[in-house]
Amino acid sequence: MDDRSSTLTQPQNQDEDDEFGLPARLVGQALEAVEARDAVQLDELLDPLHPADIADLLEQIGPGQRRSLLALWRGGMDGDILSELDESLREEVIEGLAPGELAEAVRDLETDDVVDLVEDLDPAAQEAVLGALAAADRVAVEKALTYPEYSAGRLMQSEVVRAPHHWTVGEAIDFLRSGTLLPDQFYHVVLIDPRLKPVGYVTLGRILSARQETRLRDLTEESFRTFHVEDEQGDVAQAFNKYHLISAPVVDDDDRLVGVITIDDAMNVLDEEHEEDILRLAGVGDGALSDSVRETIRGRLPWLVVNLGTAGLAAFVISRFEGTIQALVALATLMPIVASMGGNAGTQSLTVAVRALATRDLTRSNAWRVIRREAAVGLLNGVVLATVLGGLTVLFFGSWALGAVIATALVVNLIAAALAGVFVPLLMERIGVDPALASGTFVTTVTDVVGFFSFLGLATLVLM
Amino acid sequence: MDDRSSTLTQPQNQDEDDEFGLPARLVGQALEAVEARDAVQLDELLDPLHPADIADLLEQIGPGQRRSLLALWRGGMDGDILSELDESLREEVIEGLAPGELAEAVRDLETDDVVDLVEDLDPAAQEAVLGALAAADRVAVEKALTYPEYSAGRLMQSEVVRAPHHWTVGEAIDFLRSGTLLPDQFYHVVLIDPRLKPVGYVTLGRILSARQETRLRDLTEESFRTFHVEDEQGDVAQAFNKYHLISAPVVDDDDRLVGVITIDDAMNVLDEEHEEDILRLAGVGDGALSDSVRETIRGRLPWLVVNLGTAGLAAFVISRFEGTIQALVALATLMPIVASMGGNAGTQSLTVAVRALATRDLTRSNAWRVIRREAAVGLLNGVVLATVLGGLTVLFFGSWALGAVIATALVVNLIAAALAGVFVPLLMERIGVDPALASGTFVTTVTDVVGFFSFLGLATLVLM
């Protein structure tokens, strides 16, 4: 730990934008110092910053500027900054460090931070970091890496403060004061039985305020729950949020205590899951703002290609009706409206469903209720909008038949949109694909095809 | 506090779906018990559940079922369940409670939970809850309600464990053991100066492990930072996540300590902000899964009406080219492709920008870099996709000129999409409108209009 942020309390009157975080002008000032090769000035600018803000700064500048800055900066990279850095930049930065610097940087990290740091590195960089650790830490990190990616085992720290469940408050206090090496931050003492199974936990507040002879097991919190090493991080994070957990023990197959997950790590996972959901829904892969142009294209182009395919499908549907359009070119003007309204309504249903699946609010027990509701909403929204659109069509094009056709097609498409918006993500979830990832494309394919087909098909039947 | 969840550790082998949370079959069983008017069975089913799971159950069933269940259930509503309930249901449930029941329910809540509970109630229901509180709590809640909505002042709890900064560890321990009423959960002791200004904080772990005569001020954490009562909750939550805070004191205009925000509340806010972002991006207002059909329509219909307007604008653009389409009906087949690709690419840029604004990663200092990157990505993606689409067009329609037209229009539209995707949310943010709320409509309007206009316009120039 360093004392970078010991200046405390953020400045009261920062620039216009943020109340907290990296001051905008600092980025420019740091780049000027780099430009002028003024190492003293750069140190003065960066030293007071929180590691998370230094990471932000590194993410906000270009790759060339980053290299120059790191070469000039004598304050040097430390493990906390590496932990905060976006994954896409870590490898780049780690490769630029001398082995000694790297060892220095990671030595003070908790094991869960080291795991987070190394799990996505290539084998050579990973070995470099592991080699820099103390033997005990290395064992803990290597053990954690044997658990599946995105599992509780990867998220937990192996440093746990634990006590036999028969201890008294006095015994616990003696133990805590005995000079045993304790984690930087801990909020509970986990009680274990003789077979190392966690059976409850006690907050430090209760230990501090209870009488010496009270048994720890009489002070346990009702919020106690354990996770298994292979539980998914997303489930763990949702459980922390739902049940207001602060920390929770992690057990192995034999129900033995092997680590503890704390809420700050769970909050981080929740944030990342959200990021993933929102970006995937938009077809952006795992894009980050610090990605290069090439990485950004790699993330987005595949989804645009998929969309090209589905748009081609919609175009094919239209092409079947070229004769009808030729006869009544107003159809070409109106048809994108039907498709666009369906796409929007489908995205609405889809987003609610994907979000509800992510928060575990949409389950098998209420799926039918939700589907019925969506269908009803689709029908009623469809009727309202169809009335408006049909009326406007009659007004502008002077044809009652055309108005009736577009109104009917719109109702049909809004019902299709509502159903596709719920069914598609439920189906994805069932077959084990992230609903956020692929659903959007399917839903808009449905609404495009149904929209064009119902409008042009009805027009052919009624108007030709 | 009740002991509902003292059965600890979740069942090891629940149904297929969730590792945690409300078991799916329980909803059906509870409804069967309600149907059979079997109060004993209902109690047996609900009593072991966590308040959050009971709230989930209430959210997953229909309004009629909810009324019957609450009428039958003798275990009764308590404050924890009310806190967990979705806002849209709270008023309904509170109205169904007798005044005595309500008083009973809210009495044990922390002040921040009461604030969260009452802030959205109508005045009569609010007064009913406030009237049920102890005098001191009522004062604290009414004070909190004077702060702006979504401010730190609303989020904080007024119960703070604090100590003069000159105290020693021994003095602090004596104080904590003196039987003073302590909050249910606390992790830090906040140090204050004689003017009540917080100057640092000490974790309970350090107090427990340090020597009696150590001064508290020598044990403070570097992570310490304070918030102002009027800071926005979203900023507070982002700061908790960014700086790994567990709790943080809140001060008033005179820098005096008035409360404390804990990470579980911050996590909740982060979750709600995400929910808001993702739902707003999709034009779903503040929709929840438990909303009735009428509420759902109220949330979604306005955005569909807006979309009807923008789709009408796009249709108007098309109508200007009806002569061209009449002459070459293949244009009607191909034009939705150009618009759809632009819409998708625009949504990609937009989502990354909205997300980056929400996490404060997109700031004035890197806006130009991001805009340049997006433009480059739009250009390059455009060139790749235009080559494919142009080639396919030549292949299917046998016209080099038509291929060149659609390829050019696609590149133009993808650049427009990339720029609109970043500029629109930046502009929204600048004028103080939530970028997630309105940007999507503007961006797709841009891509629709630019897509149709560039394709049909070029076709008119080149092919007519």
PDB file of N, CA and C in Angstrom, chain B residues 357-386:
ATOM      1  N   LEU B 357     -20.150   7.326 -20.758  1.00  0.00           N
ATOM      2  CA  LEU B 357     -20.589   8.513 -20.020  1.00  0.00           C
ATOM      3  C   LEU B 357     -21.083   8.120 -18.627  1.00  0.00           C
ATOM      4  N   ALA B 358     -21.778   6.995 -18.543  1.00  0.00           N
ATOM      5  CA  ALA B 358     -22.316   6.556 -17.253  1.00  0.00           C
ATOM      6  C   ALA B 358     -21.188   6.205 -16.285  1.00  0.00           C
ATOM      7  N   THR B 359     -20.130   5.583 -16.794  1.00  0.00           N
ATOM      8  CA  THR B 359     -19.017   5.209 -15.919  1.00  0.00           C
ATOM      9  C   THR B 359     -17.985   6.321 -15.823  1.00  0.00           C
ATOM     10  N   ARG B 360     -18.291   7.477 -16.411  1.00  0.00           N
ATOM     11  CA  ARG B 360     -17.378   8.623 -16.385  1.00  0.00           C
ATOM     12  C   ARG B 360     -16.046   8.316 -17.068  1.00  0.00           C
ATOM     13  N   ASP B 361     -16.055   7.382 -18.036  1.00  0.00           N
ATOM     14  CA  ASP B 361     -14.844   7.113 -18.800  1.00  0.00           C
ATOM     15  C   ASP B 361     -14.738   8.037 -20.010  1.00  0.00           C
ATOM     16  N   LEU B 362     -15.863   8.547 -20.464  1.00  0.00           N
ATOM     17  CA  LEU B 362     -15.867   9.478 -21.592  1.00  0.00           C
ATOM     18  C   LEU B 362     -15.988  10.889 -21.027  1.00  0.00           C
ATOM     19  N   THR B 363     -14.919  11.650 -21.183  1.00  0.00           N
ATOM     20  CA  THR B 363     -14.901  12.994 -20.615  1.00  0.00           C
ATOM     21  C   THR B 363     -14.462  13.979 -21.682  1.00  0.00           C
ATOM     22  N   ARG B 364     -14.429  15.249 -21.301  1.00  0.00           N
ATOM     23  CA  ARG B 364     -14.036  16.215 -22.293  1.00  0.00           C
ATOM     24  C   ARG B 364     -12.605  15.971 -22.784  1.00  0.00           C
ATOM     25  N   SER B 365     -11.776  15.403 -21.895  1.00  0.00           N
ATOM     26  CA  SER B 365     -10.365  15.263 -22.263  1.00  0.00           C
ATOM     27  C   SER B 365     -10.138  14.184 -23.319  1.00  0.00           C
ATOM     28  N   ASN B 366     -11.043  13.237 -23.455  1.00  0.00           N
ATOM     29  CA  ASN B 366     -10.812  12.239 -24.501  1.00  0.00           C
ATOM     30  C   ASN B 366     -11.922  12.183 -25.549  1.00  0.00           C
ATOM     31  N   ALA B 367     -12.848  13.141 -25.486  1.00  0.00           N
ATOM     32  CA  ALA B 367     -13.982  13.107 -26.416  1.00  0.00           C
ATOM     33  C   ALA B 367     -13.507  13.142 -27.872  1.00  0.00           C
ATOM     34  N   TRP B 368     -12.543  14.004 -28.175  1.00  0.00           N
ATOM     35  CA  TRP B 368     -12.112  14.115 -29.567  1.00  0.00           C
ATOM     36  C   TRP B 368     -11.418  12.856 -30.045  1.00  0.00           C
ATOM     37  N   ARG B 369     -10.638  12.244 -29.120  1.00  0.00           N
ATOM     38  CA  ARG B 369      -9.992  10.995 -29.475  1.00  0.00           C
ATOM     39  C   ARG B 369     -11.036   9.930 -29.804  1.00  0.00           C
ATOM     40  N   VAL B 370     -12.097   9.868 -28.989  1.00  0.00           N
ATOM     41  CA  VAL B 370     -13.158   8.884 -29.199  1.00  0.00           C
ATOM     42  C   VAL B 370     -13.898   9.164 -30.496  1.00  0.00           C
ATOM     43  N   ILE B 371     -14.181  10.432 -30.772  1.00  0.00           N
ATOM     44  CA  ILE B 371     -14.887  10.784 -32.004  1.00  0.00           C
ATOM     45  C   ILE B 371     -14.058  10.403 -33.226  1.00  0.00           C
ATOM     46  N   ARG B 372     -12.758  10.705 -33.170  1.00  0.00           N
ATOM     47  CA  ARG B 372     -11.879  10.324 -34.288  1.00  0.00           C
ATOM     48  C   ARG B 372     -11.875   8.809 -34.477  1.00  0.00           C
ATOM     49  N   ARG B 373     -11.810   8.080 -33.335  1.00  0.00           N
ATOM     50  CA  ARG B 373     -11.783   6.627 -33.441  1.00  0.00           C
ATOM     51  C   ARG B 373     -13.077   6.107 -34.064  1.00  0.00           C
ATOM     52  N   GLU B 374     -14.203   6.641 -33.598  1.00  0.00           N
ATOM     53  CA  GLU B 374     -15.492   6.181 -34.123  1.00  0.00           C
ATOM     54  C   GLU B 374     -15.594   6.457 -35.616  1.00  0.00           C
ATOM     55  N   ALA B 375     -15.134   7.649 -36.030  1.00  0.00           N
ATOM     56  CA  ALA B 375     -15.192   7.988 -37.451  1.00  0.00           C
ATOM     57  C   ALA B 375     -14.342   7.011 -38.255  1.00  0.00           C
ATOM     58  N   ALA B 376     -13.154   6.696 -37.729  1.00  0.00           N
ATOM     59  CA  ALA B 376     -12.274   5.757 -38.435  1.00  0.00           C
ATOM     60  C   ALA B 376     -12.916   4.381 -38.511  1.00  0.00           C
ATOM     61  N   VAL B 377     -13.517   3.937 -37.381  1.00  0.00           N
ATOM     62  CA  VAL B 377     -14.178   2.633 -37.368  1.00  0.00           C
ATOM     63  C   VAL B 377     -15.344   2.630 -38.355  1.00  0.00           C
ATOM     64  N   GLY B 378     -16.123   3.724 -38.376  1.00  0.00           N
ATOM     65  CA  GLY B 378     -17.249   3.808 -39.300  1.00  0.00           C
ATOM     66  C   GLY B 378     -16.778   3.723 -40.736  1.00  0.00           C
ATOM     67  N   LEU B 379     -15.710   4.450 -41.052  1.00  0.00           N
ATOM     68  CA  LEU B 379     -15.177   4.445 -42.412  1.00  0.00           C
ATOM     69  C   LEU B 379     -14.715   3.046 -42.817  1.00  0.00           C
ATOM     70  N   LEU B 380     -13.920   2.420 -41.937  1.00  0.00           N
ATOM     71  CA  LEU B 380     -13.345   1.121 -42.297  1.00  0.00           C
ATOM     72  C   LEU B 380     -14.406   0.021 -42.348  1.00  0.00           C
ATOM     73  N   ASN B 381     -15.274  -0.041 -41.313  1.00  0.00           N
ATOM     74  CA  ASN B 381     -16.393  -0.989 -41.380  1.00  0.00           C
ATOM     75  C   ASN B 381     -17.212  -0.731 -42.631  1.00  0.00           C
ATOM     76  N   GLY B 382     -17.441   0.548 -42.927  1.00  0.00           N
ATOM     77  CA  GLY B 382     -18.217   0.915 -44.104  1.00  0.00           C
ATOM     78  C   GLY B 382     -17.585   0.384 -45.373  1.00  0.00           C
ATOM     79  N   VAL B 383     -16.268   0.544 -45.499  1.00  0.00           N
ATOM     80  CA  VAL B 383     -15.584   0.094 -46.721  1.00  0.00           C
ATOM     81  C   VAL B 383     -15.690  -1.426 -46.865  1.00  0.00           C
ATOM     82  N   VAL B 384     -15.463  -2.151 -45.763  1.00  0.00           N
ATOM     83  CA  VAL B 384     -15.550  -3.613 -45.824  1.00  0.00           C
ATOM     84  C   VAL B 384     -16.953  -4.057 -46.230  1.00  0.00           C
ATOM     85  N   LEU B 385     -17.952  -3.527 -45.514  1.00  0.00           N
ATOM     86  CA  LEU B 385     -19.325  -3.955 -45.771  1.00  0.00           C
ATOM     87  C   LEU B 385     -19.808  -3.482 -47.136  1.00  0.00           C
ATOM     88  N   ALA B 386     -19.362  -2.302 -47.552  1.00  0.00           N
ATOM     89  CA  ALA B 386     -19.763  -1.773 -48.854  1.00  0.00           C
ATOM     90  C   ALA B 386     -19.215  -2.650 -49.976  1.00  0.00           C
TER      91      ALA B 386
END
